[in-house]
PDB file of C-alpha atoms in Angstrom:
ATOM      1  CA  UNK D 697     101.727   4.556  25.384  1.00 70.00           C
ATOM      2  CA  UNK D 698     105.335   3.973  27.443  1.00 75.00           C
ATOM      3  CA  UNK D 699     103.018   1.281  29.564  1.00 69.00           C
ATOM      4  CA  UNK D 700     100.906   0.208  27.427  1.00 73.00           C
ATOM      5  CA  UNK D 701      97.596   1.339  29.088  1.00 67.00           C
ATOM      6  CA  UNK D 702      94.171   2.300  27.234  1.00 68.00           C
ATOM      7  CA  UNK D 703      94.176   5.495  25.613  1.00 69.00           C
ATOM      8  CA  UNK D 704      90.613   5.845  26.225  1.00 68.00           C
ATOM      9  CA  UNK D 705      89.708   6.966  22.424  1.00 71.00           C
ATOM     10  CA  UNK D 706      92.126   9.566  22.750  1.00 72.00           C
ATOM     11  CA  UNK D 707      94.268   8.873  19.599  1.00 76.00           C
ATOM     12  CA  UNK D 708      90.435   9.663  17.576  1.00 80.00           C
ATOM     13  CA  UNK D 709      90.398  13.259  18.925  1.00 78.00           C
ATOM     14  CA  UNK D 710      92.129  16.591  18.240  1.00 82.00           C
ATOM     15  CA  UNK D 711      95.582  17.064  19.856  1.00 81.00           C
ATOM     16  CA  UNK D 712      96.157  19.714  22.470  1.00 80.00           C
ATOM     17  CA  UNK D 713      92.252  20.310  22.592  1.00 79.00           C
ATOM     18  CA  UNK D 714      90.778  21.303  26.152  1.00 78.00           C
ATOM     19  CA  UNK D 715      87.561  21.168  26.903  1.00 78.00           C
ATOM     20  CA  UNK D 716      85.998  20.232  30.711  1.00 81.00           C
ATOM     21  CA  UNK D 717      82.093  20.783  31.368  1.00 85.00           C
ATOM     22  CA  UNK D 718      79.640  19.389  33.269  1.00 85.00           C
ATOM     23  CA  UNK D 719      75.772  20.200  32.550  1.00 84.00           C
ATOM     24  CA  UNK D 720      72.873  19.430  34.707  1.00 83.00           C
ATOM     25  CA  UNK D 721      69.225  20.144  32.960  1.00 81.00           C
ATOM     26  CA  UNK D 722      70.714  22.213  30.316  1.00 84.00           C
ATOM     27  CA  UNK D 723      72.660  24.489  32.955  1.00 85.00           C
ATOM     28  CA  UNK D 724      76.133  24.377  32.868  1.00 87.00           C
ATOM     29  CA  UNK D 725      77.083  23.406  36.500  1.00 86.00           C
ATOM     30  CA  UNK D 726      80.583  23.361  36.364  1.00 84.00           C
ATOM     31  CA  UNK D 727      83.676  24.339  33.864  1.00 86.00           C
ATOM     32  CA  UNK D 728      87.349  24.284  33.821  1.00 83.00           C
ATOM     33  CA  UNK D 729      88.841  27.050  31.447  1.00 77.00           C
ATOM     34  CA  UNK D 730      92.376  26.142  29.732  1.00 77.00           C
ATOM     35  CA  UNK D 731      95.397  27.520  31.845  1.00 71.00           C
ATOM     36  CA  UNK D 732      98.577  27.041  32.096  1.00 69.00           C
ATOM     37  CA  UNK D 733      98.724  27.824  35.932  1.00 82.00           C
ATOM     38  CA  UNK D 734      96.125  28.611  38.744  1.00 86.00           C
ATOM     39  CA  UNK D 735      95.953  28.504  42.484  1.00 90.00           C
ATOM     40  CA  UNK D 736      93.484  25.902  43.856  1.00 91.00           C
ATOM     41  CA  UNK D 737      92.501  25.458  47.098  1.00 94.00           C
ATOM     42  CA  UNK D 738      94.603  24.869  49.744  1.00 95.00           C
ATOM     43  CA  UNK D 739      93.882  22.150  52.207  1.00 93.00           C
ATOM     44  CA  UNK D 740      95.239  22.512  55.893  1.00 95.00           C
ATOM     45  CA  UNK D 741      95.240  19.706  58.367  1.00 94.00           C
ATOM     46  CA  UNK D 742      95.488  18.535  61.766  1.00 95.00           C
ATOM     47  CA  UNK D 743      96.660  14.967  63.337  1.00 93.00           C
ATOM     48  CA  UNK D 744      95.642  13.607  66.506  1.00 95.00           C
ATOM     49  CA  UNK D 745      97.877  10.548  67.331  1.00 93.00           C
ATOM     50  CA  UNK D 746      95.734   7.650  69.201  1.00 95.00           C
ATOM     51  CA  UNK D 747      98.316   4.721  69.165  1.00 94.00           C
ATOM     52  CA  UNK D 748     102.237   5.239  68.681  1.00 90.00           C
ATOM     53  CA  UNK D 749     103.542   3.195  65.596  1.00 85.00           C
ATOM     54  CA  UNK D 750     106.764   3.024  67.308  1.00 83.00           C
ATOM     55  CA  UNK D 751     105.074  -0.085  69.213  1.00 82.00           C
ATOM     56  CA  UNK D 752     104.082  -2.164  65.661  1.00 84.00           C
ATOM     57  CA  UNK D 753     100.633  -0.460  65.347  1.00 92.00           C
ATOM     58  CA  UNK D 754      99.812   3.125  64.922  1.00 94.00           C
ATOM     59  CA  UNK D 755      96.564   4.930  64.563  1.00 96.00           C
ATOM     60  CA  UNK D 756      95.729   8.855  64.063  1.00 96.00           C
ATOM     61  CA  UNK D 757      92.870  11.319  63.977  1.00 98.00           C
ATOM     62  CA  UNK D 758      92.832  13.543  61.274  1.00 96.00           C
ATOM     63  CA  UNK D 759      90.381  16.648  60.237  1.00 97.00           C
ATOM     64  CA  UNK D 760      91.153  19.406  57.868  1.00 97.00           C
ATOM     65  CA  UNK D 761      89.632  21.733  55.800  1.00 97.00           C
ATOM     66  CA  UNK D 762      90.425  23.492  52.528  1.00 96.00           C
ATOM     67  CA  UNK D 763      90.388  27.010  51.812  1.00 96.00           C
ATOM     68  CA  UNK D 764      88.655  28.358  49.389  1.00 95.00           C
ATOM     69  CA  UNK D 765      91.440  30.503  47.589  1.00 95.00           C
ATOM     70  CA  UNK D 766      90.805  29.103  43.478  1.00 92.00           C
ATOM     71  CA  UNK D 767      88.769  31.090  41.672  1.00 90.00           C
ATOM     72  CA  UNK D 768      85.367  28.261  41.292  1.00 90.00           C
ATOM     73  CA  UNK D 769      83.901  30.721  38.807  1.00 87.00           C
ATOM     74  CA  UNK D 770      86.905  29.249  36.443  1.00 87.00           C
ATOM     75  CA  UNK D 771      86.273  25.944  37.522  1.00 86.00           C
ATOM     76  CA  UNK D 772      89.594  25.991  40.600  1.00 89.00           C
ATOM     77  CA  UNK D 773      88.094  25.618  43.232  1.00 90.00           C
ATOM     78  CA  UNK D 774      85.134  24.986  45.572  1.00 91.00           C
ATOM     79  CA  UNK D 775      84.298  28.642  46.253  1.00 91.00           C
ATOM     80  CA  UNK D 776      83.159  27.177  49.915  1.00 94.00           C
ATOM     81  CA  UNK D 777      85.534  26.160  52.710  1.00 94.00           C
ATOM     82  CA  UNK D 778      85.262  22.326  52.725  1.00 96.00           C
ATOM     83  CA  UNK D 779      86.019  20.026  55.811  1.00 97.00           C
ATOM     84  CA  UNK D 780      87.129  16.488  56.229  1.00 97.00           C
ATOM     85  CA  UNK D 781      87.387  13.722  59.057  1.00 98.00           C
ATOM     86  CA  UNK D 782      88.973  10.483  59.019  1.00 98.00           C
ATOM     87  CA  UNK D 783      91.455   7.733  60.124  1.00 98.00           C
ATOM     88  CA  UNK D 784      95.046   6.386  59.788  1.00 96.00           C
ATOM     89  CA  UNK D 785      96.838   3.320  60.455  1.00 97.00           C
ATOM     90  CA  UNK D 786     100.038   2.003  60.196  1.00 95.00           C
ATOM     91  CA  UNK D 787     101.913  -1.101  60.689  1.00 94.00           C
ATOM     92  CA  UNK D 788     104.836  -3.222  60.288  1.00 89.00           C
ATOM     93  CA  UNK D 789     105.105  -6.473  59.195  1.00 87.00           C
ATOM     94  CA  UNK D 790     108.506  -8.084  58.499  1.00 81.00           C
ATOM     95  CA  UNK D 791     110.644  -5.678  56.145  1.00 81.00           C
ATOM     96  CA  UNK D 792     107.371  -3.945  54.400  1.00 90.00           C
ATOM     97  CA  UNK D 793     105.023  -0.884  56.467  1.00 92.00           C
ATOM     98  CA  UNK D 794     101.725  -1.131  55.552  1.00 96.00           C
ATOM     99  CA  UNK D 795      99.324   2.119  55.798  1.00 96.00           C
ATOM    100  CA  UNK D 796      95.036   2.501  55.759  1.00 97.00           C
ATOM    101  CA  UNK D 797      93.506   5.559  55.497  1.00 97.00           C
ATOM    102  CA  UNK D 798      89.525   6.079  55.476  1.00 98.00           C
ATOM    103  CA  UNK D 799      88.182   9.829  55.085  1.00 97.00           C
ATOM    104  CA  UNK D 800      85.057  11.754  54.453  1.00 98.00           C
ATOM    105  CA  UNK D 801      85.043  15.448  53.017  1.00 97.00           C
ATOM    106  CA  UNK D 802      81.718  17.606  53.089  1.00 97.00           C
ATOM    107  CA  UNK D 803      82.182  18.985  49.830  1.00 94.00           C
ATOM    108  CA  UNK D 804      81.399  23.083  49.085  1.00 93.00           C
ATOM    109  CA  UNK D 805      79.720  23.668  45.579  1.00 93.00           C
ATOM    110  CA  UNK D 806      81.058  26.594  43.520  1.00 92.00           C
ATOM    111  CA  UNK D 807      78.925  29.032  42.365  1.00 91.00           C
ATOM    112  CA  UNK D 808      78.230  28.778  38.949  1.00 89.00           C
ATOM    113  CA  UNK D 809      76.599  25.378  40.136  1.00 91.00           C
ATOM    114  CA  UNK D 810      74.456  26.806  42.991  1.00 91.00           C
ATOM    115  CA  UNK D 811      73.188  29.714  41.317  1.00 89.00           C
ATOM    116  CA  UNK D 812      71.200  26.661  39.267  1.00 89.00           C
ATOM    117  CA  UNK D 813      70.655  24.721  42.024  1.00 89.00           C
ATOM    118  CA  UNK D 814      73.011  22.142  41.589  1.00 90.00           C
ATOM    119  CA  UNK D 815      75.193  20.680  44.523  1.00 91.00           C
ATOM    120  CA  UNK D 816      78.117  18.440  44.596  1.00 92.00           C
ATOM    121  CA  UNK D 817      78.158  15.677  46.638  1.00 95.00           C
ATOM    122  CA  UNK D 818      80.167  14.615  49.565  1.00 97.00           C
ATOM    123  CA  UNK D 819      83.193  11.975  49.346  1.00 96.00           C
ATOM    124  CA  UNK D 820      84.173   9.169  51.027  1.00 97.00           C
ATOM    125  CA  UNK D 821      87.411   7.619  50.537  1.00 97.00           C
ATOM    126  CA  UNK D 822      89.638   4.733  51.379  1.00 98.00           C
ATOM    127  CA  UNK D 823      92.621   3.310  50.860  1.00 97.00           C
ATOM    128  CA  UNK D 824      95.535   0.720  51.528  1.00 97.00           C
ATOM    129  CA  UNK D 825      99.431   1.256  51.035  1.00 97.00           C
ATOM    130  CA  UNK D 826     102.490  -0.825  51.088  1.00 97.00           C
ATOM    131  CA  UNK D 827     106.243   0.377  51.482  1.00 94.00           C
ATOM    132  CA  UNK D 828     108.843  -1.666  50.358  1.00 93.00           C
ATOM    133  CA  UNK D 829     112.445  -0.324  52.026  1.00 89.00           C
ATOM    134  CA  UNK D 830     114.496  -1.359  48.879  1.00 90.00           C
ATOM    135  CA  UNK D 831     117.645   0.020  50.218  1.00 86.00           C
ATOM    136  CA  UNK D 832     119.085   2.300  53.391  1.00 82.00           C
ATOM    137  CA  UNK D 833     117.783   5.803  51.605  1.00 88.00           C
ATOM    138  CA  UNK D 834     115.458   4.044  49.267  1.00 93.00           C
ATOM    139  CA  UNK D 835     111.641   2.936  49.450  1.00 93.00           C
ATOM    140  CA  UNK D 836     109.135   1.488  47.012  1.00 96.00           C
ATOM    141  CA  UNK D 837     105.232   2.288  47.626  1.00 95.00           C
ATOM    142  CA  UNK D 838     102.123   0.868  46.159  1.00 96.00           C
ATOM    143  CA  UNK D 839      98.720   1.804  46.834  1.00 96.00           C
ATOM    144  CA  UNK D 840      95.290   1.173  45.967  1.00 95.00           C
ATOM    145  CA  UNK D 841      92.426   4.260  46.765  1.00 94.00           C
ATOM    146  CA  UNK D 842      88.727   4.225  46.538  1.00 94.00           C
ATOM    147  CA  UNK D 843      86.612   7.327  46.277  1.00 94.00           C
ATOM    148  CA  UNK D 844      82.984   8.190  45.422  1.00 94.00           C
ATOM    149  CA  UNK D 845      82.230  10.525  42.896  1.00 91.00           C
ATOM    150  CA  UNK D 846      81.537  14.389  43.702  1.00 91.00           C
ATOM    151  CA  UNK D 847      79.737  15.089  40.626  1.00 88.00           C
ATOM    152  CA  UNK D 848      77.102  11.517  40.982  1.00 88.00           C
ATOM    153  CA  UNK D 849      73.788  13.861  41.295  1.00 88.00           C
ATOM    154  CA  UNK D 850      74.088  14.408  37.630  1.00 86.00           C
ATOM    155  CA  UNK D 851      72.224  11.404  36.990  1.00 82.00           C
ATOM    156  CA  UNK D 852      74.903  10.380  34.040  1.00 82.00           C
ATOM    157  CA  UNK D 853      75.867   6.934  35.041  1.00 81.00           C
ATOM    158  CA  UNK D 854      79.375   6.950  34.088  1.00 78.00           C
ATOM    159  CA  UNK D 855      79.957  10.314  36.268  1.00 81.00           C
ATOM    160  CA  UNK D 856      78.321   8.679  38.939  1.00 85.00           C
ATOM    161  CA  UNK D 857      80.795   5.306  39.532  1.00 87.00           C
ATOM    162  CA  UNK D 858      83.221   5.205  41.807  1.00 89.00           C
ATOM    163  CA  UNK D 859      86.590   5.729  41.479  1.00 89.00           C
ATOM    164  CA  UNK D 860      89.567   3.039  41.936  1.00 90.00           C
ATOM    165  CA  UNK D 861      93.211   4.382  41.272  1.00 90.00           C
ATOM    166  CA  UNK D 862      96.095   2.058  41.851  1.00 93.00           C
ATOM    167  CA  UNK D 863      99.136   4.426  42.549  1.00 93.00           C
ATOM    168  CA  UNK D 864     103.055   3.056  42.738  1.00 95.00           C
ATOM    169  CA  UNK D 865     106.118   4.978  43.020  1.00 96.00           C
ATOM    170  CA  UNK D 866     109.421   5.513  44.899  1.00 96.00           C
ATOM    171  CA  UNK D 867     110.621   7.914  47.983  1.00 93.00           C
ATOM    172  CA  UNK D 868     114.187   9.011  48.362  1.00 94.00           C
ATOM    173  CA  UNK D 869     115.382   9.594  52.005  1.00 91.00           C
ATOM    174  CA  UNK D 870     118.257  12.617  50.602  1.00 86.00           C
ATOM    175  CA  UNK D 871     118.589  13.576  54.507  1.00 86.00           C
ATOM    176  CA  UNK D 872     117.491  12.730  57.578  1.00 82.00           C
ATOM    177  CA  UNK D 873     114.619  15.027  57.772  1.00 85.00           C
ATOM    178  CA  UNK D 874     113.476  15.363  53.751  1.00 90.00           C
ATOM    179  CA  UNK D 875     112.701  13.086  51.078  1.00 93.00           C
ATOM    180  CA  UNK D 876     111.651  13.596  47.394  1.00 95.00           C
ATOM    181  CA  UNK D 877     108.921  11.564  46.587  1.00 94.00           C
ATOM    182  CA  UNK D 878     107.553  10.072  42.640  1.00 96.00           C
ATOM    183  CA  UNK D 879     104.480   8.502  42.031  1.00 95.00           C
ATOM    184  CA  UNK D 880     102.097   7.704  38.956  1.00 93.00           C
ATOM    185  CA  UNK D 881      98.557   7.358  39.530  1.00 91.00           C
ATOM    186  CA  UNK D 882      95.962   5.435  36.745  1.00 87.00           C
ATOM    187  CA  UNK D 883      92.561   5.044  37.255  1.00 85.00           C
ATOM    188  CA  UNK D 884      90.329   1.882  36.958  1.00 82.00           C
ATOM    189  CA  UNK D 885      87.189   3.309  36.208  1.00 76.00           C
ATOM    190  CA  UNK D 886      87.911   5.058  32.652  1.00 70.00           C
ATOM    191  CA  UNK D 887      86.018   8.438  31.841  1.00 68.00           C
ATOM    192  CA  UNK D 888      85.320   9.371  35.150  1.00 68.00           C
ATOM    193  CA  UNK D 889      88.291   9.825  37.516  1.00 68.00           C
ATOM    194  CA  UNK D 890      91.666  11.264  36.889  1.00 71.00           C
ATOM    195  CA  UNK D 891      93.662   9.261  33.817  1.00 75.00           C
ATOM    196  CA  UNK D 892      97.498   9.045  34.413  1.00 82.00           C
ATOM    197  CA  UNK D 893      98.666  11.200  36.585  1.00 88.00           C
ATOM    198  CA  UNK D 894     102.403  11.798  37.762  1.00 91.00           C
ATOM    199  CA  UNK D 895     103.347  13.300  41.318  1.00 91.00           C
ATOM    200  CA  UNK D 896     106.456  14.770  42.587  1.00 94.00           C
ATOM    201  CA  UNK D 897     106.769  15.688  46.310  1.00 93.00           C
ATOM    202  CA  UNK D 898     109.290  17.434  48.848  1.00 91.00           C
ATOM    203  CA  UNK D 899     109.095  16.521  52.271  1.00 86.00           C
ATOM    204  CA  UNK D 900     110.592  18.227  55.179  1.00 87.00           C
ATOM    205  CA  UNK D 901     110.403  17.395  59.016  1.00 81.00           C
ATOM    206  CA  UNK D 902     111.874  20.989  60.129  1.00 77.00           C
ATOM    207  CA  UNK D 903     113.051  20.814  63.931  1.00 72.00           C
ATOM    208  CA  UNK D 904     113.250  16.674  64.691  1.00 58.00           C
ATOM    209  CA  UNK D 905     111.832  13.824  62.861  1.00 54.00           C
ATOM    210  CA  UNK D 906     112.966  11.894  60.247  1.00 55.00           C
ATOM    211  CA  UNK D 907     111.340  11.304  56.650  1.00 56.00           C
ATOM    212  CA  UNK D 908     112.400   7.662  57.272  1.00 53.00           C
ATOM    213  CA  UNK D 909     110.560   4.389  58.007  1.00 45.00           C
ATOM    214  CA  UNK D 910     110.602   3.754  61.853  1.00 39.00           C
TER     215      UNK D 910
END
């Protein structure tokens, strides 16, 4: 309501109700139970830097994988240790940084789902990012993502589109090697991909580095 964006039918329907399934041939494949807080998985990854962006242009290597610590029986987690490849770039052009990622994730299936013989399915992603330096310890960012949908072998069309979600937010530089970071997420594609979603983030270069722009 503070920005005005579609409530997606929301205001019709009980307040503080929860209720997350997925059902595939009258199986249910997949279920999040109401919590107020749960470990997921926990993703580790690994950069291999191809081009310095110190020189105007950099590009990196990335792969990672995500351990399977939620519990996917309760709908947090995978239950499978996923793995991802993909790309960055970045690059300066007059006062703004500009960023690209592109990624692919072979996506695990928890096992409620495969013990029906359902499987998620794999996502791509891509995005583009803009940082604004709005002052010395200051920096605006706006971003656009793309992602395919995990859940699309449903057969349920609207489960199946893709998901679009313009991000924009602000990064504080506090000290030379951490930042806070906010952010709010909303998606283009209602009913299918996250709604509004707000981000806070710590950021620490321990040992050399700075949280900075170059």
């Amino acid at each position: 309501n503070w920005f005005g964006m579609p409530g997606q039918a929301r205001a019709g329907q009980p307040r503080d109700a929860f209720g997350v399934a997925a059902q595939s041939r009258g199986e249910t494949v997949w279920s999040i139970e109401s919590s107020g807080f749960e470990l997921l998985d926990v993703p580790l990854a690994v950069h291999w830097q191809l081009l310095d962006a110190a020189a105007g242009f950099g590009l990196a290597a990335r792969g990672g994988v995500e351990l399977p610590t939620g519990d996917d029986a309760r709908g947090y987690g995978s239950g499978e240790l996923d793995a991802s490849l993909g790309l960055l770039a970045e690059w300066a052009i007059g006062a703004a940084t500009c960023y690209g990622h592109a990624q692919h994730t072979f996506a695990g299936t928890p096992a409620p789902a495969r013990a029906v013989g359902f499987g998620f399915a794999d996502v791509t992603s891509a995005g583009l990012g803009v940082e604004f330096q709005l002052a010395d310890p200051l920096a605006a960012l706006v971003q656009v993502e793309f992602e395919t949908s995990t859940l699309r072998n449903l057969g349920l069309a609207t489960v199946a589109r893709d998901h679009w979600l313009p991000w924009c937010g602000l990064r504080w530089r506090a000290a030379e090697r951490w930042a806070i970071e906010v952010g709010f997420g909303e998606d283009l594609h209602g009913f299918v991909s996250p709604d509004f979603t707000a981000w806070l983030g710590f950021t620490t270069l321990p040992g050399g580095g700075s949280t900075g722009p170059r």
